CSV table of C-alpha atoms and ligand atoms in Angstrom, one decimal:
chain,number,residue,atom,x,y,z
A,1,UNK,CA,-30.0,102.6,111.8
A,2,UNK,CA,-33.5,103.5,111.0
A,3,UNK,CA,-34.2,103.7,107.3
A,4,UNK,CA,-34.9,100.4,106.1
A,5,UNK,CA,-32.0,100.2,104.0
A,6,UNK,CA,-29.8,100.7,106.9
A,7,UNK,CA,-31.9,97.7,108.8
A,8,UNK,CA,-31.7,95.4,106.0
A,9,UNK,CA,-27.3,96.2,106.4
A,10,UNK,CA,-27.5,95.5,110.1
A,11,UNK,CA,-29.4,92.6,109.4
A,12,UNK,CA,-26.9,91.2,106.8
A,13,UNK,CA,-23.8,92.7,107.8
A,14,UNK,CA,-23.7,93.9,110.8
A,15,UNK,CA,-21.5,92.0,113.3
A,16,UNK,CA,-23.5,89.8,115.7
A,17,UNK,CA,-21.6,90.8,118.7
A,18,UNK,CA,-21.6,94.0,118.3
A,19,UNK,CA,-25.0,94.5,117.4
A,20,UNK,CA,-25.6,92.5,121.0
A,21,UNK,CA,-23.4,94.8,122.4
A,22,UNK,CA,-24.9,98.0,120.9
A,23,UNK,CA,-29.0,96.8,122.5
A,24,UNK,CA,-27.4,95.9,125.6
A,25,UNK,CA,-25.6,99.5,126.1
A,26,UNK,CA,-29.2,100.6,124.8
A,27,UNK,CA,-31.1,98.7,127.1
A,28,UNK,CA,-29.2,99.8,130.7
A,29,UNK,CA,-29.4,103.1,129.6
A,30,UNK,CA,-33.3,103.0,130.7
A,31,UNK,CA,-33.3,99.9,132.8
A,32,UNK,CA,-30.2,99.4,134.4
A,33,UNK,CA,-29.2,95.6,135.3
A,34,UNK,CA,-33.0,95.1,136.4
A,35,UNK,CA,-35.0,92.2,134.7
A,36,UNK,CA,-38.2,92.4,135.7
A,37,UNK,CA,-40.6,89.1,135.7
A,38,UNK,CA,-43.7,87.9,134.6
A,39,UNK,CA,-45.6,84.7,135.3
A,40,UNK,CA,-47.7,83.4,132.8
A,41,UNK,CA,-50.7,81.2,133.3
A,42,UNK,CA,-52.1,78.9,130.1
A,43,UNK,CA,-55.6,78.7,131.4
A,44,UNK,CA,-57.3,77.3,128.6
A,45,UNK,CA,-56.0,75.5,125.4
A,46,UNK,CA,-59.4,75.8,123.6
A,47,UNK,CA,-59.1,77.4,120.7
A,48,UNK,CA,-61.2,78.2,118.0
A,49,UNK,CA,-58.6,78.9,115.2
A,50,UNK,CA,-57.0,77.0,113.1
A,51,UNK,CA,-53.6,78.8,112.7
A,52,UNK,CA,-51.3,76.7,110.9
A,53,UNK,CA,-47.9,76.6,113.0
A,54,UNK,CA,-49.8,76.6,116.6
A,55,UNK,CA,-50.1,73.3,118.7
A,56,UNK,CA,-53.3,73.4,119.9
A,57,UNK,CA,-55.5,74.8,116.8
A,58,UNK,CA,-58.9,73.5,116.3
A,59,UNK,CA,-58.2,71.0,114.3
A,60,UNK,CA,-55.4,69.1,116.2
A,61,UNK,CA,-57.6,66.5,117.6
A,62,UNK,CA,-54.2,64.9,119.7
A,63,UNK,CA,-54.8,68.0,122.3
A,64,UNK,CA,-56.5,66.3,125.1
A,65,UNK,CA,-58.0,70.1,125.7
A,66,UNK,CA,-58.0,71.6,129.6
A,67,UNK,CA,-59.5,74.7,131.4
A,68,UNK,CA,-58.6,75.8,134.3
A,69,UNK,CA,-60.9,76.7,136.9
A,70,UNK,CA,-61.8,80.0,139.0
A,71,UNK,CA,-60.2,78.7,141.9
A,72,UNK,CA,-57.0,77.4,140.2
A,73,UNK,CA,-56.6,80.0,138.7
A,74,UNK,CA,-56.9,82.1,141.7
A,75,UNK,CA,-54.5,79.3,143.9
A,76,UNK,CA,-51.5,79.9,141.4
A,77,UNK,CA,-51.6,83.9,140.9
A,78,UNK,CA,-51.6,83.8,144.9
A,79,UNK,CA,-48.5,81.3,144.8
A,80,UNK,CA,-46.9,83.9,142.6
A,81,UNK,CA,-47.5,86.6,144.7
A,82,UNK,CA,-45.8,84.9,147.4
A,83,UNK,CA,-43.3,84.7,145.5
A,84,UNK,CA,-43.8,88.8,144.6
A,85,UNK,CA,-44.3,88.4,141.3
A,86,UNK,CA,-46.0,91.7,140.5
A,87,UNK,CA,-47.6,90.9,136.7
A,88,UNK,CA,-49.5,87.9,135.8
A,89,UNK,CA,-50.4,87.1,132.0
A,90,UNK,CA,-53.4,84.9,131.3
A,91,UNK,CA,-53.0,83.1,128.5
A,92,UNK,CA,-55.8,81.0,126.3
A,93,UNK,CA,-56.9,80.0,122.8
A,94,UNK,CA,-59.6,81.9,121.4
A,95,UNK,CA,-62.1,81.3,123.2
A,96,UNK,CA,-66.1,81.5,123.2
A,97,UNK,CA,-67.7,84.6,124.3
A,98,UNK,CA,-69.3,83.0,127.0
A,99,UNK,CA,-65.7,82.5,128.8
A,100,UNK,CA,-64.6,85.4,128.4
A,101,UNK,CA,-67.7,87.4,130.8
A,102,UNK,CA,-66.5,83.8,132.5
A,103,UNK,CA,-62.8,85.2,133.1
A,104,UNK,CA,-63.7,88.8,133.6
A,105,UNK,CA,-65.2,87.9,136.9
A,106,UNK,CA,-62.4,85.8,137.8
A,107,UNK,CA,-60.0,89.4,136.6
A,108,UNK,CA,-62.3,91.2,138.5
A,109,UNK,CA,-61.4,88.7,141.8
A,110,UNK,CA,-57.8,88.5,141.5
A,111,UNK,CA,-57.7,92.5,141.2
A,112,UNK,CA,-59.8,92.9,144.3
A,113,UNK,CA,-57.3,90.8,146.0
A,114,UNK,CA,-53.9,91.1,145.0
A,115,UNK,CA,-51.9,94.0,144.1
A,116,UNK,CA,-50.8,93.0,141.0
A,117,UNK,CA,-50.9,94.0,137.4
A,118,UNK,CA,-52.9,91.8,134.9
A,119,UNK,CA,-51.7,91.0,131.2
A,120,UNK,CA,-54.1,89.2,129.2
A,121,UNK,CA,-53.5,87.5,125.8
A,122,UNK,CA,-56.8,85.7,124.4
A,123,UNK,CA,-56.5,86.4,120.3
A,124,UNK,CA,-58.8,88.5,118.3
A,125,UNK,CA,-61.8,89.1,120.5
A,126,UNK,CA,-64.7,92.3,119.6
A,127,UNK,CA,-64.0,95.6,120.8
A,128,UNK,CA,-66.9,95.0,123.2
A,129,UNK,CA,-65.3,92.2,125.4
A,130,UNK,CA,-61.8,93.9,125.8
A,131,UNK,CA,-64.0,96.8,126.9
A,132,UNK,CA,-65.5,94.3,129.3
A,133,UNK,CA,-61.9,93.2,130.1
A,134,UNK,CA,-60.4,96.5,130.9
A,135,UNK,CA,-63.5,97.2,133.2
A,136,UNK,CA,-63.1,93.9,135.3
A,137,UNK,CA,-59.6,95.2,135.7
A,138,UNK,CA,-57.2,93.8,132.8
A,139,UNK,CA,-54.2,96.2,132.5
A,140,UNK,CA,-52.6,95.3,129.6
A,141,UNK,CA,-53.0,93.1,126.4
A,142,UNK,CA,-50.7,91.3,124.6
A,143,UNK,CA,-51.8,90.5,120.8
A,144,UNK,CA,-49.0,89.6,118.2
A,145,UNK,CA,-49.4,90.6,114.7
A,146,UNK,CA,-47.2,87.5,113.5
A,147,UNK,CA,-46.0,88.7,110.3
A,148,UNK,CA,-46.4,91.8,108.8
A,149,UNK,CA,-46.6,90.0,105.1
A,150,UNK,CA,-50.6,90.1,105.0
A,151,UNK,CA,-50.7,87.1,102.1
A,152,UNK,CA,-48.9,84.8,104.5
A,153,UNK,CA,-51.0,86.2,107.7
A,154,UNK,CA,-54.4,84.7,105.3
A,155,UNK,CA,-52.5,81.8,105.2
A,156,UNK,CA,-51.0,81.2,107.9
A,157,UNK,CA,-54.1,82.1,109.7
A,158,UNK,CA,-57.2,81.0,107.7
A,159,UNK,CA,-60.3,83.6,107.7
A,160,UNK,CA,-58.4,86.3,109.5
A,161,UNK,CA,-56.8,89.1,108.2
A,162,UNK,CA,-53.3,91.5,108.9
A,163,UNK,CA,-55.7,94.7,108.9
A,164,UNK,CA,-58.4,92.9,111.4
A,165,UNK,CA,-55.5,92.1,113.5
A,166,UNK,CA,-53.8,95.9,113.7
A,167,UNK,CA,-57.1,97.6,114.1
A,168,UNK,CA,-57.7,95.6,117.1
A,169,UNK,CA,-54.5,96.1,118.4
A,170,UNK,CA,-55.7,100.4,117.8
A,171,UNK,CA,-58.7,99.4,119.6
A,172,UNK,CA,-57.2,97.9,122.8
A,173,UNK,CA,-54.7,101.2,123.0
A,174,UNK,CA,-58.2,103.2,123.1
A,175,UNK,CA,-59.9,101.3,125.4
A,176,UNK,CA,-56.6,102.4,127.4
A,177,UNK,CA,-54.7,98.9,128.1
A,178,UNK,CA,-51.0,98.8,127.6
A,179,UNK,CA,-50.5,96.5,124.4
A,180,UNK,CA,-48.0,94.5,123.3
A,181,UNK,CA,-47.5,93.3,119.7
A,182,UNK,CA,-44.5,91.8,117.5
A,183,UNK,CA,-43.7,88.9,115.3
A,184,UNK,CA,-43.0,85.1,115.1
A,185,UNK,CA,-38.9,85.6,113.4
A,186,UNK,CA,-38.6,83.7,110.6
A,187,UNK,CA,-42.0,81.8,109.7
A,188,UNK,CA,-42.4,78.7,106.6
A,189,UNK,CA,-42.6,82.0,103.7
A,190,UNK,CA,-41.2,84.6,105.3
A,191,UNK,CA,-37.7,85.8,104.2
A,192,UNK,CA,-35.3,88.9,105.0
A,193,UNK,CA,-37.7,91.4,103.5
A,194,UNK,CA,-40.3,90.0,105.7
A,195,UNK,CA,-38.2,90.7,108.8
A,196,UNK,CA,-37.4,94.0,107.5
A,197,UNK,CA,-40.7,95.3,107.4
A,198,UNK,CA,-41.7,93.5,111.1
A,199,UNK,CA,-39.1,95.6,112.8
A,200,UNK,CA,-40.7,98.4,110.7
A,201,UNK,CA,-44.0,97.4,111.5
A,202,UNK,CA,-43.1,97.2,115.5
A,203,UNK,CA,-41.8,100.7,115.2
A,204,UNK,CA,-44.9,102.5,114.0
A,205,UNK,CA,-47.0,100.8,116.0
A,206,UNK,CA,-45.2,102.6,119.3
A,207,UNK,CA,-46.1,99.0,121.5
A,208,UNK,CA,-45.6,99.3,125.4
A,209,UNK,CA,-44.3,95.6,125.2
A,210,UNK,CA,-43.0,93.9,122.4
A,211,UNK,CA,-42.9,90.1,122.6
A,212,UNK,CA,-41.1,88.6,119.4
A,213,UNK,CA,-39.7,84.8,119.4
A,214,UNK,CA,-38.3,82.3,116.5
A,215,UNK,CA,-40.7,79.7,114.9
A,216,UNK,CA,-40.6,76.3,116.2
A,217,UNK,CA,-42.3,73.7,114.7
A,218,UNK,CA,-45.3,71.3,116.4
A,219,UNK,CA,-45.7,67.8,115.3
A,220,UNK,CA,-49.1,67.7,114.4
A,221,UNK,CA,-49.3,70.6,112.6
A,222,UNK,CA,-49.3,71.3,108.9
A,223,UNK,CA,-46.2,73.3,109.4
A,224,UNK,CA,-44.2,70.6,111.0
A,225,UNK,CA,-41.8,70.3,108.7
A,226,UNK,CA,-40.8,74.1,108.7
A,227,UNK,CA,-37.5,75.3,109.2
A,228,UNK,CA,-37.0,77.4,112.8
A,229,UNK,CA,-34.5,80.5,112.3
A,230,UNK,CA,-30.3,80.4,113.4
A,231,UNK,CA,-30.0,81.5,116.8
A,232,UNK,CA,-27.8,84.2,115.3
A,233,UNK,CA,-30.5,85.9,112.9
A,234,UNK,CA,-33.2,85.4,116.0
A,235,UNK,CA,-30.5,87.7,118.5
A,236,UNK,CA,-29.8,90.0,115.5
A,237,UNK,CA,-33.5,90.4,115.3
A,238,UNK,CA,-34.3,90.9,118.7
A,239,UNK,CA,-31.3,93.0,119.2
A,240,UNK,CA,-32.3,95.1,116.4
A,241,UNK,CA,-36.0,95.6,118.0
A,242,UNK,CA,-34.0,96.9,121.4
A,243,UNK,CA,-32.3,99.7,119.3
A,244,UNK,CA,-35.5,100.7,117.5
A,245,UNK,CA,-37.1,100.7,120.5
A,246,UNK,CA,-35.4,101.8,123.8
A,247,UNK,CA,-38.4,102.3,126.4
A,248,UNK,CA,-40.3,99.3,125.9
A,249,UNK,CA,-40.8,96.3,127.8
A,250,UNK,CA,-39.0,93.2,125.5
A,251,UNK,CA,-38.8,89.7,127.3
A,252,UNK,CA,-36.3,87.0,126.8
A,253,UNK,CA,-39.4,84.3,126.1
A,254,UNK,CA,-39.0,80.3,126.6
A,255,UNK,CA,-38.9,80.1,122.6
A,256,UNK,CA,-35.3,81.0,122.7
A,257,UNK,CA,-34.8,77.8,125.1
A,258,UNK,CA,-36.4,75.6,122.4
A,259,UNK,CA,-33.2,77.0,119.4
A,260,UNK,CA,-30.8,77.1,121.4
A,261,UNK,CA,-29.7,75.9,125.2
A,262,UNK,CA,-28.9,79.5,126.5
A,263,UNK,CA,-31.0,81.3,124.5
A,264,UNK,CA,-32.7,82.8,126.8
A,265,UNK,CA,-29.6,84.0,128.5
A,266,UNK,CA,-28.2,85.1,124.8
A,267,UNK,CA,-31.9,87.4,124.7
A,268,UNK,CA,-31.2,88.9,128.0
A,269,UNK,CA,-27.5,89.9,126.0
A,270,UNK,CA,-29.4,91.0,123.6
A,271,UNK,CA,-31.5,94.0,124.7
A,272,UNK,CA,-34.7,92.1,126.6
A,273,UNK,CA,-35.5,93.3,129.6
A,274,UNK,CA,-38.0,90.9,131.1
A,275,UNK,CA,-38.4,87.5,132.2
A,276,UNK,CA,-41.2,85.3,131.5
A,277,UNK,CA,-42.2,82.5,134.2
A,278,UNK,CA,-44.7,79.5,133.4
A,279,UNK,CA,-46.4,78.7,136.5
A,280,UNK,CA,-49.2,76.9,135.0
A,281,UNK,CA,-49.4,73.8,136.9
A,282,UNK,CA,-47.3,71.2,135.4
A,283,UNK,CA,-50.5,69.2,134.8
A,284,UNK,CA,-52.0,71.6,132.4
A,285,UNK,CA,-48.8,73.1,130.9
A,286,UNK,CA,-47.8,69.7,129.2
A,287,UNK,CA,-51.1,70.1,127.4
A,288,UNK,CA,-50.2,73.5,125.8
A,289,UNK,CA,-47.5,72.9,123.4
A,290,UNK,CA,-48.0,75.7,120.8
A,291,UNK,CA,-44.7,74.2,120.4
A,292,UNK,CA,-42.4,71.9,121.3
A,293,UNK,CA,-39.5,71.4,122.8
A,294,UNK,CA,-40.7,73.0,126.0
A,295,UNK,CA,-37.1,73.0,127.7
A,296,UNK,CA,-36.8,71.3,131.1
A,297,UNK,CA,-36.9,74.4,133.2
A,298,UNK,CA,-40.7,74.6,132.8
A,299,UNK,CA,-41.3,71.9,134.5
A,300,UNK,CA,-39.8,72.4,137.6
A,301,UNK,CA,-43.1,71.2,139.8
A,302,UNK,CA,-42.0,73.5,142.8
A,303,UNK,CA,-42.5,77.5,142.1
A,304,UNK,CA,-40.0,78.0,144.7
A,305,UNK,CA,-37.7,76.1,143.0
A,306,UNK,CA,-38.5,77.9,139.2
A,307,UNK,CA,-37.9,81.0,140.8
A,308,UNK,CA,-34.3,79.6,142.0
A,309,UNK,CA,-33.7,78.1,138.7
A,310,UNK,CA,-34.6,81.9,137.5
A,311,UNK,CA,-32.6,84.0,139.7
A,312,UNK,CA,-29.9,81.8,138.6
A,313,UNK,CA,-30.6,82.1,134.3
A,314,UNK,CA,-30.9,85.7,134.5
A,315,UNK,CA,-27.4,86.3,136.7
A,316,UNK,CA,-25.8,84.3,134.5
A,317,UNK,CA,-26.4,86.9,131.7
A,318,UNK,CA,-24.7,89.4,134.3
A,319,UNK,CA,-28.6,91.0,135.3
A,320,UNK,CA,-30.9,91.3,138.5
A,321,UNK,CA,-34.4,89.8,138.7
A,322,UNK,CA,-36.4,93.0,139.3
A,323,UNK,CA,-39.9,92.4,141.0
A,324,UNK,CA,-41.5,95.6,140.1
A,325,UNK,CA,-45.2,95.9,138.6
A,326,UNK,CA,-42.7,97.2,135.7
A,327,UNK,CA,-45.8,99.5,134.2
A,328,UNK,CA,-45.3,101.1,130.6
A,329,UNK,CA,-42.7,103.9,130.1
A,330,UNK,CA,-44.7,105.7,128.3
A,331,UNK,CA,-47.3,105.3,129.6
A,332,UNK,CA,-45.7,106.7,132.8
A,333,UNK,CA,-43.6,109.8,130.6
A,334,UNK,CA,-44.9,110.2,127.3
A,335,UNK,CA,-42.1,112.4,126.8
A,336,UNK,CA,-39.9,109.6,126.3
A,337,UNK,CA,-41.6,108.4,122.8
A,338,UNK,CA,-39.3,108.9,120.3
B,1,SAH,N1,-54.6,82.8,120.8
B,1,SAH,C1,-54.1,83.6,121.4
B,1,SAH,C2,-52.5,83.2,122.5
B,1,SAH,C3,-52.4,82.4,122.6
B,1,SAH,S1,-50.9,81.7,121.4
B,1,SAH,C4,-53.4,84.1,120.2
B,1,SAH,O1,-53.2,83.9,119.4
B,1,SAH,O2,-53.1,85.5,119.9
B,1,SAH,C5,-49.5,82.9,121.7
B,1,SAH,C6,-48.2,83.0,120.9
B,1,SAH,O3,-47.9,81.6,120.6
B,1,SAH,C7,-48.9,83.1,119.2
B,1,SAH,O4,-48.7,84.9,119.4
B,1,SAH,C8,-47.9,83.2,118.3
B,1,SAH,O5,-46.9,83.8,118.0
B,1,SAH,C9,-46.7,81.8,119.1
B,1,SAH,N2,-46.7,80.5,118.4
B,1,SAH,C10,-48.0,79.7,118.4
B,1,SAH,N3,-47.2,78.9,118.0
B,1,SAH,C11,-45.8,78.7,117.3
B,1,SAH,C12,-45.4,78.2,116.9
B,1,SAH,N4,-44.9,77.2,116.2
B,1,SAH,N5,-43.5,79.1,117.1
B,1,SAH,C13,-43.7,80.0,117.7
B,1,SAH,N6,-44.4,80.7,118.5
B,1,SAH,C14,-45.5,80.3,117.9
B,2,SF4,FE1,-55.5,79.5,118.7
B,2,SF4,FE2,-53.7,81.5,119.3
B,2,SF4,FE3,-52.8,79.1,118.6
B,2,SF4,FE4,-54.1,80.5,116.3
B,2,SF4,S1,-52.0,81.2,118.0
B,2,SF4,S2,-54.7,78.2,117.0
B,2,SF4,S3,-55.6,82.0,118.2
B,2,SF4,S4,-54.3,79.5,120.6
């Protein structure tokens, strides 16, 4: 199921249940029923970019901007460690150079204090900045290409280009990061061909991690009236991502829950092997509205209580939480790349 026409046929004609079962079977061969957990800290909602789909775009004056202090980030990471979380993702909008340098110091401090992996998700930086953060101890970087359609990319991400984004992905690989990327499923202006090309691009990039999620309209953005894709096509897409990329780490992201009450559970039944737990303090998290409809699981105040909910959710999907650093299988065994 690898050629363009086979992928098209699968997206249109394959029964969803069958494709989900195949993806689960593929996942089980590599990961068993173990689901990795990563904690995500949305440490700042400042952003210099204006992506049309995103709620924290620079032009949105309704956002109360924040930046977590070094001690606050450190405290949250410490709590995550106490809960046995072994990977922390630090995410923000696109920040000024001064803030990047400051973040490097925080990364250094965290790596010097705890045994965990750090993933960064800070958007497009210069090669020097990526290099600096790597040297500070960052292990992984998530940079989604969002859409494989160049024209749509330029329309939705003003003053940026897909070529530049892809170049950054290869720069990150060259610098020794484990790299994640992926798309937004069903962006307004995309169609079936876009989805097929997105799948092919994901495969071509040979990623350590693959983050895909449905478009969710945000009320303060130019795309506020855009429609989300339906859950079936979203799950089919995720299943195909797994079938095309057997050994990559693939999360069932919170955006699945925004689409369907059991979205993440269904994601875990469609080949995903990772869950993300939002560990941002609620007083900040409520202002990180990339999209609306964050479900209440992200709002449990107490992290231990939230972990219990995550455990329940994962068990409901027929899997078990696995507290491991969850390094890239490609990095561990390059022979596994196929
Ligand atoms: N600023 C960084 C990281 C933060 S945004 C960057 O842009 O790379 C993290 C992700 O949120 C983006 O990669 C995008 O895929 C997703 N996102 C933003 N707005 C969205 C929306 N309305 N619906 C679904 N996903 C969205
Ligand atoms: Fe900024 Fe990232 Fe949102 Fe674009 S998607 S506006 S870069 S936070």
